[in-house]
Structures are given as structure tokens and as C-alpha cells.
Amino acid sequence: MEASTAVSAVIAAAREILGDRLSVNASVREQHSHGEDTTTPTLPDAVAFVETTEEVSRLLALCHQHGVPVTPFGAGTSLEGHVNPVRGGISLDLSTMKAVLEVNEEDMDCLIEPGVTRQELNTFLRDKGLFFPVDPGSHASLGGMCATRASGTNAVRYGTMREAVLGLEVVLADGRVIQTGGRTRKASNGYDLTRLFIGSEGTLGVITKVRLRLQGIPEATSAAVCQFQSLAAAVETVITVMQTGIPVARIELLDDDQMAACIKYSKLEGFAPIPTLFLEFHGTEAGVKEQAEAVEAIATEFGASGFTWATDAEARSRLWQARHDAYWAAIALKPGHRGITTDVCVPISRLTEAVLGAKKKSEESGLTSCIVGHVGDGNFHCLILFPENEPDGLERAWALDRAIVAEGLSLGGTCSGEHGVGLGKREFLEQEHGPEALAVMRSVKTAFDPRGILNPGKMFRN
Ligand SMILES: Cc1cc2nc3c(=O)[nH]c(=O)nc-3n(C[C@H](O)[C@H](O)[C@H](O)COP(=O)(O)OP(=O)(O)OC[C@H]3O[C@@H](n4cnc5c(N)ncnc54)[C@H](O)[C@@H]3O)c2cc1C
């Protein structure tokens, strides 16, 4: 069947299933043509707003039968062109699947639908003494976070989506529905399909339920900010803290440009635009005090110029809101500029070389870039700002991005610690994994999606 005929057949049949939740409206299609990225948007032929697993299953069976592409869409906050439906077809919007189906307080787990955001889940959990720790700085959906293997500021203590997900319900490309994992904290019972779908970016199946591991709200929390005269001193402090085994809950680096941006955007008072660490400690009152004192001693050894405490909840939340808004603060720093962000992650012992190397390359490029990072995990972002109206602006930014990734790889790191591959990082996969491992990944894709309908064009270059 010709492509356009196949799409028309799917749209007609999907309308029977979804009624007016199958939209061909131009502005709805435009909203689903991109995420938070700089790739050239591509319109899907239609957008399907699904509400049940059965609807997803029937829709996928149809698209499989007709060979029509399907691109799952959570909240559209991904940064590498993940949701751009480069081959058209259906954008499958799961944001309306928002039920919290179970919370098992005694076992500290819950079952949710994929459209729930982490903020919504935490609001739901607030009076149960539990919280969900994985916290990207966006209003991402938990389905999207599973699909990108997301993490955030708390990952240094609580892990990423890889550790947080106990099991999944997934609709396969041909419409079959499978359950993976379970409710136990560990299992040694066959191939780990859950982990295969975590980070699969909508290319292997559509996640329709997620069972998450929850954490108890700690008895005591305190946050601190310390500032340094040099970027090297700030990074060396992080490395020593991690090597000493202090169980910090958060340890985030902001370089001078990022700090200047945050001071302006979030009206942070009392701080200088110099390299800065934001820290948080969780535990008992005594444990938190002990951790904080140990970190303060290390920071002082590296010449930290100020150690400011934020113990009350309001001051803490102002501080972390500023950290979470760092991306928007950087974008606002230079009007008429847009940004792309690197996501290099290196072994902690190589972090100084990686961060200082990135800063030097940014300065040499003549572009402004703000460095911010989950440095306790060896992960940092260079938000590269480029002039929107200069024809080669974006290409200069990509050249800098590539140079920073190349250095990260040469230090034993990865091109992406948390954002994923999408379109933007495809070129690094072979270099990072080697041709044989990449060939195995391709055969996994073919086994799950023989007709190549799920988010085609992503992850692999062809
Ligand atoms: C300001 C800002 C800050 C950010 N900070 C962080 C951060 O700290 N850490 C981090 O990890 N990321 C961060 N991100 C990136 C982004 O928020 C994450 O990648 C997030 O996990 C994407 O979730 P989403 O719901 O928006 O997914 P989408 O963008 O909608 O989709 C992402 C990918 O997942 C697939 N997908 C979505 N839902 C499903 C599903 N139910 N089943 C199968 N596949 C699906 C899509 O096809 C796509 O490939 C940030 C982004 C912004 C804009």
C-alpha cells in the first residue's frame, strides 16, 4: 500500500477507536513536531490522545498492519529530537494517561500510568511520608523518564530511572501487551526486559504502566551553598567528597556563567557569580550534621570562600528551584540566542579534566556556554548559546558540542549520562559501543519491531 494510503487507512480506523481524540488539527500537529530541541520540526500526520492500554494496543496493531510510523509522546521535554516524528505517521500522546493506580505504603512502591509527572506523583505522595526521588529539571512524564532513562539532582544518592523502576506494562509494536519485572526488590528470573525498555526511547514498545520504587521522606534535610575562586577547586571538592564516601543527597556544580545567569533569573541574593556547589544532605539530625561538617571541611581545604546554610524548607526550595531553572536562566542570559546542551558523563576521577576541558573549548569557540551538572555522578551539561540569526550559529554550537563529547569519550566517558540519543547523539553510538555491540542493538530492535514502525529514524543513523 502506498504510504499516504496507508496513513489515511490508519487515520480512518483510529477515528473509530478514539473519536475526536484522534486529531489532524494543524496546531496540535505542530505541538507534536518537536521537543525542547533545535532539530527541524516534522509534522506527524495525526496525533492520537490515548486513555487506555487497550486503545494503545489496538492503535499499534493497526499501524503495524499498515506499516505506519508511531512516535510516543510524553511531555515533549526531551532535548535530542526524540519526539520529532521524522517519518510522519502518528504521534501517540500518552499525557492523558494520568492515574496513580496503587500506592503500597508498606512495601514503598506504586503503580502509575505513564502520563503522571514526577511533580504530580510527589504531590500525591506528600502525606504518606514517601517521595519519588528522580527529578529532571522539567515537567517530564514518568513514561518519558522511563524511555530516556532519566536522572537528576538526586541520582547521586538514590539512583536513576534504571534503579527506580521495578516493572512495566508495555505494548509491543504489533499490539501484544506484556508485563515485565514485578514487585520484589530483586529477582533472578530470566532476561531483564524491564531494563531493556528503560532507555529504549520509544523504539521497542510503548510503556502503559510503571511500577516505581519509592523512598521514605528523610527525618532531616539541610542544604548548603559554597563558592570557589576557581572551577578546578570546586570540581576537586566534589571528587574528594565522592571518594570519601560521604552519602550526599545532591551535589551540583554551577560555573561562573551559569551562576551569573541564575542570580539574574532567579534573583538569588548574597551570592557572587563564581563557581559554586549546591549541596543537600538527607538522614537523621545527627547524620545530616556529620555529613555537612565533613563536606565543609573538604571544601574549606580547597579554598571555598563561603558556606551558606539553608535549613528551613522555604529557603531550600528557593535554592533548588533556582537550580532546576538553570536551563531557562542560561537561555535568558543572552537575548536573541538559543541553546543546545551537552550531556557528557565521565568516571569521577576524570571529572576535572572533562569540565576544565569543556570550559576551555567553550572560551576558544567564542560562544558563551554555561556549565551546570550532577557532578557527583560525573555528569555535567554545557549549555551552549548560539546567535539565532547567524546562519552558521547552530553549526558552530554543534562543532563545540562534538569537541566536548570527543574529549569526554577519550576520558572513558559517555556522550549521554541522562538525556539519551534521539537524533542528536546517534553519531557517537558506534564510537562508544563498537560495531558489534551496535549490530546486536539493531537485532534487538528488529526482534521487537520487525516492521520498524516505532519511533523510526532514532537511536541508529539509518
Ligand atoms: C529544562 C529542562 C531540564 C531538564 N533536566 C533534565 C535532567 O536533569 N535530567 C534528565 O534526565 N533529563 C532532563 N531533561 C530532559 C527531559 O526532561 C527528559 O529526557 C525526560 O525524561 C523526557 O520526558 P518527557 O515526558 O518529556 O518525554 P518526551 O520528550 O515526550 O519523550 C522522550 C522519549 O521517550 C519516548 N516516550 C515518551 N513516553 C513514552 C512511553 N510511555 N512509552 C515509550 N516511549 C515513550 C518518546 O518517544 C521519546 O523518544 C531536561 C529537559 C529540560 C527542558
Coordinates of C-alpha atoms and ligand atoms in Angstrom, one line a residue:
M1 CA 0.0 0.0 0.0
E2 CA 1.3 3.5 -0.8
A3 CA 2.4 5.4 2.3
S4 CA -0.3 8.1 2.1
T5 CA -3.0 5.5 1.5
A6 CA -1.7 3.5 4.5
V7 CA -1.8 6.6 6.7
S8 CA -5.3 7.5 5.5
A9 CA -6.5 4.0 6.3
V10 CA -5.0 4.2 9.8
I11 CA -6.5 7.6 10.5
A12 CA -9.9 6.4 9.4
A13 CA -9.7 3.3 11.6
A14 CA -8.1 5.1 14.5
R15 CA -11.0 7.6 14.5
E16 CA -13.4 4.7 15.0
I17 CA -11.4 3.8 18.2
L18 CA -10.7 7.3 19.6
G19 CA -13.3 9.6 18.1
D20 CA -12.2 13.2 18.4
R21 CA -9.2 12.2 20.4
L22 CA -7.6 11.5 17.1
S23 CA -6.6 15.0 15.9
V24 CA -5.4 16.2 12.5
N25 CA -5.6 19.9 13.7
A26 CA -2.6 21.9 12.4
S27 CA -1.7 23.4 15.7
V28 CA -1.9 20.1 17.6
R29 CA 0.3 18.5 15.0
E30 CA 2.8 21.4 15.3
Q31 CA 2.9 21.0 19.1
H32 CA 3.9 17.3 18.4
S33 CA 6.5 18.1 15.8
H34 CA 9.4 18.7 18.2
G35 CA 10.6 18.6 21.8
E36 CA 12.9 21.1 23.6
D37 CA 15.5 20.8 20.8
T38 CA 16.8 22.5 17.8
T39 CA 16.1 19.9 15.1
T40 CA 14.0 20.9 12.2
P41 CA 10.4 20.0 13.3
T42 CA 8.4 17.4 11.2
L43 CA 4.7 17.3 11.4
P44 CA 3.0 14.0 12.3
D45 CA 0.0 13.1 10.0
A46 CA -2.2 12.9 13.1
V47 CA -2.0 12.9 16.9
A48 CA -3.7 10.2 19.0
F49 CA -4.6 11.1 22.6
V50 CA -4.9 7.7 24.2
E51 CA -6.5 6.8 27.5
T52 CA -6.2 3.1 28.0
T53 CA -3.8 0.2 27.3
E54 CA -6.4 -1.3 25.1
E55 CA -6.5 1.8 22.9
V56 CA -2.7 1.8 22.6
S57 CA -2.8 -1.9 21.7
R58 CA -5.5 -1.5 19.0
L59 CA -3.7 1.5 17.5
L60 CA -0.3 -0.2 17.4
A61 CA -1.9 -3.3 15.8
L62 CA -3.3 -1.1 13.1
C63 CA -0.1 0.8 12.5
H64 CA 1.8 -2.5 12.4
Q65 CA -0.6 -3.9 9.9
H66 CA -0.3 -0.8 7.6
G67 CA 3.4 -0.1 8.3
V68 CA 2.7 3.4 9.6
P69 CA 5.2 5.1 12.0
V70 CA 4.3 5.7 15.6
T71 CA 6.2 8.2 17.8
P72 CA 5.3 8.0 21.5
F73 CA 5.0 11.5 23.1
G74 CA 5.1 12.0 26.9
A75 CA 5.5 15.7 27.8
G76 CA 7.8 16.6 24.9
T77 CA 10.6 17.9 27.2
S78 CA 13.4 15.7 25.7
L79 CA 16.4 17.5 24.3
E80 CA 17.7 15.5 21.4
G81 CA 14.9 15.4 18.9
H82 CA 13.4 12.3 20.4
V83 CA 9.7 13.1 19.7
N84 CA 10.2 14.6 16.3
P85 CA 8.3 12.2 14.1
V86 CA 10.9 12.4 11.3
R87 CA 8.9 9.9 9.1
G88 CA 5.5 11.3 9.8
G89 CA 2.7 8.9 10.9
I90 CA 1.1 9.0 14.3
S91 CA 2.3 10.9 17.3
L92 CA 1.0 8.8 20.2
D93 CA 0.3 11.2 23.1
L94 CA 0.2 9.5 26.5
S95 CA -0.1 12.6 28.6
T96 CA -3.7 11.9 29.4
M97 CA -3.0 8.5 31.0
K98 CA -2.6 10.1 34.4
A99 CA -3.9 7.7 37.0
V100 CA -2.0 6.7 40.2
L101 CA -3.3 3.1 40.3
E102 CA -1.8 1.9 43.6
V103 CA 0.4 3.0 46.4
N104 CA 1.7 0.3 48.7
E105 CA 3.0 2.2 51.7
E106 CA 4.4 -0.8 53.5
D107 CA 6.4 -2.0 50.5
M108 CA 7.2 1.5 49.4
D109 CA 6.1 1.1 45.8
C110 CA 3.4 2.4 43.5
L111 CA 1.8 1.7 40.1
I112 CA 1.1 4.6 37.8
E113 CA 0.1 5.4 34.3
P114 CA 2.8 6.9 32.1
G115 CA 1.4 10.4 31.8
V116 CA 1.8 11.2 35.5
T117 CA 4.7 13.7 36.1
R118 CA 7.1 13.3 38.9
Q119 CA 5.8 16.6 40.5
E120 CA 2.2 15.2 40.3
L121 CA 3.3 11.9 41.9
N122 CA 5.1 13.7 44.7
T123 CA 2.1 15.9 45.4
F124 CA 0.0 12.7 45.6
L125 CA 2.5 11.0 48.0
R126 CA 3.2 14.0 50.2
D127 CA 1.0 13.0 53.2
K128 CA 2.2 9.3 53.1
G129 CA 5.7 10.0 54.2
L130 CA 7.1 8.8 50.8
F131 CA 8.6 10.5 47.8
F132 CA 9.9 9.7 44.4
P133 CA 13.4 11.0 44.0
V134 CA 14.3 11.1 40.3
D135 CA 14.0 14.8 39.4
P136 CA 14.9 16.1 35.9
G137 CA 14.6 19.9 35.8
S138 CA 11.4 19.8 33.7
H139 CA 7.8 18.7 33.9
A140 CA 8.6 15.4 32.3
S141 CA 6.2 12.4 32.3
L142 CA 7.2 9.3 34.1
G143 CA 6.7 7.3 30.9
G144 CA 9.1 9.6 29.1
M145 CA 11.5 9.4 32.0
C146 CA 11.5 5.6 31.8
A147 CA 12.0 5.8 28.0
T148 CA 15.0 8.2 28.3
R149 CA 16.5 6.5 31.5
A150 CA 16.3 9.9 33.1
S151 CA 18.0 11.1 36.2
G152 CA 18.5 14.4 38.0
T153 CA 20.0 16.1 41.1
N154 CA 19.1 13.2 43.5
A155 CA 20.6 10.4 41.4
V156 CA 23.9 10.5 43.3
R157 CA 22.1 9.2 46.4
Y158 CA 19.0 7.4 45.0
G159 CA 20.0 6.3 41.5
T160 CA 18.4 6.9 38.1
M161 CA 15.2 5.5 36.5
R162 CA 17.2 2.3 36.0
E163 CA 17.2 1.7 39.7
A164 CA 13.8 3.3 40.4
V165 CA 11.6 1.1 38.1
L166 CA 10.5 -2.3 39.4
G167 CA 8.4 -3.3 36.5
L168 CA 6.4 -2.2 33.4
E169 CA 3.4 -2.9 31.2
V170 CA 4.5 -2.5 27.6
V171 CA 2.5 -2.6 24.4
L172 CA 4.7 -4.2 21.7
A173 CA 4.8 -2.9 18.1
D174 CA 2.2 -5.5 16.9
G175 CA -0.2 -4.7 19.7
R176 CA 0.6 -7.5 22.2
V177 CA 0.7 -6.4 25.8
I178 CA 3.4 -7.7 28.2
Q179 CA 4.3 -7.3 31.9
T180 CA 7.9 -7.1 32.9
G181 CA 9.5 -7.2 36.3
G182 CA 7.4 -7.4 39.5
R183 CA 7.0 -6.0 43.0
T184 CA 10.1 -7.6 44.6
R185 CA 13.3 -5.6 45.3
K186 CA 15.3 -8.3 43.4
A187 CA 14.7 -11.2 41.1
S188 CA 16.9 -13.6 39.2
N189 CA 14.4 -15.0 36.8
G190 CA 15.3 -14.6 33.1
Y191 CA 16.2 -11.8 30.8
D192 CA 15.7 -8.4 32.4
L193 CA 13.2 -6.9 30.0
T194 CA 12.4 -4.0 32.3
R195 CA 16.0 -2.7 31.9
L196 CA 15.8 -3.2 28.2
F197 CA 12.8 -0.9 27.9
I198 CA 14.3 1.7 30.3
G199 CA 16.2 4.0 27.9
S200 CA 14.7 2.5 24.7
E201 CA 13.3 5.9 23.7
G202 CA 10.0 4.6 22.3
T203 CA 11.8 2.4 19.8
L204 CA 11.0 -1.0 21.3
G205 CA 7.5 -0.7 22.8
V206 CA 5.0 1.8 24.4
I207 CA 5.1 1.9 28.2
T208 CA 1.5 2.0 29.5
K209 CA 2.1 1.2 33.3
V210 CA 5.1 1.8 35.5
R211 CA 5.8 0.2 38.9
L212 CA 8.1 2.5 40.8
R213 CA 10.2 2.1 43.9
L214 CA 9.6 4.9 46.4
Q215 CA 11.7 6.4 49.2
G216 CA 10.8 7.5 52.8
I217 CA 11.0 11.2 53.3
P218 CA 14.1 11.7 55.4
E219 CA 13.9 12.7 59.1
A220 CA 16.2 15.6 58.5
T221 CA 17.3 17.6 55.4
S222 CA 19.7 20.5 55.1
A223 CA 21.1 22.3 52.1
A224 CA 24.2 24.4 51.6
V225 CA 25.9 26.6 49.0
C226 CA 29.7 27.0 48.8
Q227 CA 31.6 29.2 46.4
F228 CA 35.1 28.9 45.0
Q229 CA 37.6 31.2 43.3
S230 CA 38.3 28.5 40.6
L231 CA 36.4 25.9 38.7
A232 CA 39.1 23.4 39.4
A233 CA 38.8 23.8 43.2
A234 CA 35.0 23.3 43.0
V235 CA 35.4 20.1 41.0
E236 CA 38.2 18.8 43.1
T237 CA 36.0 19.2 46.2
V238 CA 33.3 17.1 44.5
I239 CA 35.8 14.3 43.7
T240 CA 37.2 14.2 47.2
V241 CA 33.7 14.2 48.7
M242 CA 32.7 11.3 46.5
Q243 CA 35.9 9.4 47.1
T244 CA 35.5 9.9 50.9
G245 CA 32.1 8.1 50.6
I246 CA 30.0 10.9 52.2
P247 CA 26.4 10.0 51.2
V248 CA 25.4 13.4 49.9
A249 CA 21.9 13.5 48.5
R250 CA 22.7 16.2 46.0
I251 CA 25.9 17.9 44.8
E252 CA 25.5 20.2 41.9
L253 CA 28.1 22.4 40.1
L254 CA 27.4 25.8 38.5
D255 CA 30.2 27.6 36.8
D256 CA 30.6 31.4 36.8
D257 CA 28.5 32.0 33.7
Q258 CA 25.7 29.7 35.0
M259 CA 25.8 31.3 38.4
A260 CA 25.6 34.8 36.8
A261 CA 22.5 33.6 34.9
C262 CA 20.8 32.1 38.0
I263 CA 21.5 35.1 40.1
K264 CA 19.8 37.3 37.5
Y265 CA 16.9 34.9 36.5
S266 CA 16.1 33.5 40.0
K267 CA 17.0 36.7 41.9
L268 CA 19.4 34.7 44.1
E269 CA 20.7 37.2 46.7
G270 CA 24.0 37.1 48.6
F271 CA 26.0 35.1 46.0
A272 CA 28.8 36.0 43.7
P273 CA 28.9 34.9 40.0
I274 CA 31.8 32.5 40.6
P275 CA 32.0 28.6 40.6
T276 CA 29.5 27.3 43.1
L277 CA 28.4 24.0 44.6
F278 CA 24.8 23.4 45.7
L279 CA 24.6 20.6 48.2
E280 CA 21.8 18.7 50.1
F281 CA 22.1 16.2 52.9
H282 CA 19.4 13.7 54.0
G283 CA 19.3 11.5 57.1
T284 CA 18.8 11.7 60.8
E285 CA 19.5 15.1 62.5
A286 CA 22.9 13.8 63.7
G287 CA 23.8 12.2 60.4
V288 CA 23.0 15.3 58.4
K289 CA 25.1 17.4 60.7
E290 CA 28.0 15.0 60.5
Q291 CA 27.9 14.8 56.6
A292 CA 27.6 18.6 56.3
E293 CA 30.6 19.1 58.6
A294 CA 32.7 16.6 56.7
V295 CA 31.9 18.3 53.4
E296 CA 32.5 21.8 54.8
A297 CA 36.0 20.7 56.0
I298 CA 36.9 19.4 52.5
A299 CA 35.5 22.5 50.7
T300 CA 37.5 24.7 53.1
E301 CA 40.7 22.8 52.3
F302 CA 40.0 23.6 48.6
G303 CA 39.6 27.3 49.5
A304 CA 35.8 27.6 49.5
S305 CA 35.0 31.2 50.1
G306 CA 31.6 30.9 51.7
F307 CA 29.4 28.1 53.2
T308 CA 25.8 29.3 53.4
W309 CA 23.2 27.1 55.1
A310 CA 19.6 26.8 54.1
T311 CA 17.9 24.7 56.7
D312 CA 14.3 25.9 56.5
A313 CA 12.1 24.3 53.8
E314 CA 11.3 27.6 52.1
A315 CA 14.9 28.7 51.6
R316 CA 15.8 25.2 50.4
S317 CA 13.1 25.1 47.9
R318 CA 14.1 28.5 46.6
L319 CA 17.6 27.3 46.1
W320 CA 16.6 24.1 44.3
Q321 CA 14.0 25.9 42.2
A322 CA 16.9 28.1 41.0
R323 CA 18.9 25.0 40.2
H324 CA 16.0 23.4 38.3
D325 CA 15.5 26.7 36.4
A326 CA 19.2 26.8 35.4
Y327 CA 18.4 25.9 31.7
W328 CA 15.9 28.7 31.4
A329 CA 18.2 31.1 33.2
A330 CA 21.0 30.3 30.8
I331 CA 18.7 30.8 27.8
A332 CA 17.6 34.1 29.2
L333 CA 21.2 35.3 29.6
K334 CA 21.6 36.3 26.0
P335 CA 18.5 37.6 24.2
G336 CA 18.4 36.5 20.6
H337 CA 20.2 33.3 21.4
R338 CA 19.1 29.7 21.5
G339 CA 20.8 26.8 23.2
I340 CA 21.9 23.2 22.8
T341 CA 23.2 21.2 25.7
T342 CA 25.9 18.6 26.0
D343 CA 25.4 15.6 28.5
V344 CA 28.8 14.1 28.9
C345 CA 29.4 11.8 31.9
V346 CA 32.9 10.6 32.9
P347 CA 34.4 8.4 35.6
I348 CA 34.6 10.7 38.7
S349 CA 38.4 10.6 38.7
R350 CA 38.4 12.3 35.2
L351 CA 35.9 15.0 36.0
T352 CA 38.3 17.9 36.5
E353 CA 39.9 17.3 33.0
A354 CA 36.5 16.9 31.4
V355 CA 35.0 20.1 33.0
L356 CA 38.0 22.3 32.6
G357 CA 38.5 21.0 29.0
A358 CA 34.9 21.9 28.2
K359 CA 35.3 25.4 29.7
K360 CA 38.5 26.0 27.7
K361 CA 36.9 24.7 24.4
S362 CA 33.9 27.0 25.0
E363 CA 36.1 30.0 25.5
E364 CA 38.1 29.2 22.4
S365 CA 34.9 28.8 20.3
G366 CA 33.8 32.4 21.1
L367 CA 30.4 31.1 22.2
T368 CA 29.1 31.6 25.7
S369 CA 28.3 28.4 27.4
C370 CA 27.1 27.8 31.0
I371 CA 28.2 24.7 32.8
V372 CA 25.9 23.0 35.2
G373 CA 26.0 19.5 36.4
H374 CA 25.1 16.5 38.5
V375 CA 28.8 16.3 39.2
G376 CA 28.6 13.6 42.0
D377 CA 27.8 11.2 39.1
G378 CA 30.5 12.7 36.8
N379 CA 27.7 14.2 34.7
F380 CA 27.7 17.8 33.5
H381 CA 26.0 19.9 30.9
C382 CA 27.5 22.7 28.8
L383 CA 24.5 24.8 27.7
I384 CA 25.9 26.3 24.5
L385 CA 24.3 29.6 23.5
F386 CA 24.3 30.5 19.8
P387 CA 23.0 33.6 17.9
E388 CA 19.7 32.6 16.4
N389 CA 20.0 34.9 13.4
E390 CA 23.6 34.0 12.3
P391 CA 23.5 31.4 9.6
D392 CA 26.3 29.3 11.0
G393 CA 25.4 29.8 14.7
L394 CA 23.8 26.4 15.2
E395 CA 26.6 24.6 13.3
R396 CA 29.3 26.4 15.5
A397 CA 27.4 25.2 18.6
W398 CA 27.3 21.6 17.2
A399 CA 31.0 21.7 16.5
L400 CA 31.7 22.7 20.1
D401 CA 29.3 20.0 21.3
R402 CA 31.1 17.4 19.2
A403 CA 34.5 18.5 20.6
I404 CA 33.3 18.3 24.2
V405 CA 31.8 14.8 23.6
A406 CA 35.0 13.7 21.9
E407 CA 37.1 14.7 24.9
G408 CA 34.6 13.0 27.2
L409 CA 34.8 9.8 25.3
S410 CA 38.6 9.9 25.3
L411 CA 38.4 10.1 29.1
G412 CA 36.4 6.9 29.3
G413 CA 33.1 8.7 29.4
T414 CA 29.8 8.6 27.5
C415 CA 28.1 11.1 25.2
S416 CA 25.0 11.0 27.3
G417 CA 24.6 10.5 31.0
E418 CA 20.8 11.1 31.1
H419 CA 19.3 12.9 28.1
G420 CA 19.6 9.9 25.7
V421 CA 20.3 9.5 22.0
G422 CA 17.3 10.7 20.0
L423 CA 18.6 12.3 16.7
G424 CA 21.4 14.4 18.2
K425 CA 23.7 11.8 19.7
R426 CA 23.3 9.0 17.1
E427 CA 26.6 9.7 15.5
F428 CA 28.5 8.8 18.7
L429 CA 26.9 5.4 19.4
E430 CA 29.2 3.3 17.2
Q431 CA 32.3 5.0 18.5
E432 CA 31.2 4.4 22.1
H433 CA 29.9 0.8 21.8
G434 CA 31.8 -0.5 18.7
P435 CA 30.2 -2.0 15.6
E436 CA 29.5 -5.5 17.0
A437 CA 27.6 -4.2 20.0
L438 CA 25.7 -1.8 17.7
A439 CA 24.8 -4.7 15.4
V440 CA 23.4 -6.6 18.5
M441 CA 21.3 -3.5 19.4
R442 CA 19.9 -3.4 15.9
S443 CA 18.9 -7.0 16.1
V444 CA 17.1 -6.4 19.3
K445 CA 15.2 -3.6 17.6
T446 CA 14.3 -5.9 14.7
A447 CA 13.2 -8.6 17.1
F448 CA 10.8 -6.2 18.9
D449 CA 9.7 -4.1 16.0
P450 CA 10.2 -6.1 12.7
R451 CA 8.4 -3.6 10.6
G452 CA 10.4 -0.6 12.1
I453 CA 7.3 1.4 12.9
L454 CA 8.3 2.5 16.5
N455 CA 10.0 6.0 16.5
P456 CA 11.8 5.2 13.3
G457 CA 15.0 7.2 12.5
K458 CA 16.1 7.5 16.1
M459 CA 18.9 5.8 18.1
F460 CA 20.5 4.5 14.9
R461 CA 21.6 6.6 11.9
N462 CA 19.8 4.5 9.2
Ligands
LIG1 C1 14.7 22.5 31.4 C2 15.0 21.0 31.2 C3 15.7 20.4 32.2 C4 16.0 19.0 32.0 N1 16.7 18.4 33.0 C5 16.9 17.0 32.9 C6 17.6 16.3 33.9 O1 18.0 16.9 34.9 N2 17.8 15.0 33.8 C7 17.3 14.3 32.7 O2 17.4 13.1 32.7 N3 16.7 15.0 31.7 C8 16.4 16.3 31.8 N4 15.8 16.9 30.8 C9 15.3 16.2 29.6 C10 13.9 15.6 29.7 O3 13.1 16.3 30.6 C11 14.0 14.1 29.9 O4 14.6 13.5 28.8 C12 12.6 13.5 30.2 O5 12.8 12.2 30.7 C13 11.7 13.4 29.0 O6 10.4 13.1 29.4 P1 9.1 13.5 28.6 O7 7.9 13.0 29.3 O8 9.1 14.9 28.3 O9 9.4 12.6 27.3 P2 9.2 13.0 25.7 O10 10.1 14.2 25.4 O11 7.8 13.2 25.4 O12 9.7 11.7 25.1 C14 11.1 11.3 25.3 C15 11.3 10.0 24.6 O13 10.6 8.9 25.2 C16 9.6 8.3 24.4 N5 8.4 8.1 25.2 C17 7.7 9.0 25.9 N6 6.7 8.4 26.5 C18 6.8 7.1 26.3 C19 6.1 5.9 26.7 N7 5.0 6.0 27.5 N8 6.5 4.7 26.2 C20 7.5 4.6 25.4 N9 8.3 5.7 24.9 C21 7.9 6.9 25.4 C22 9.4 9.3 23.2 O14 9.1 8.6 22.0 C23 10.8 9.9 23.1 O15 11.7 9.1 22.4 C24 15.5 18.3 30.9 C25 14.8 19.0 29.9 C26 14.5 20.4 30.1 C27 13.7 21.1 29.0

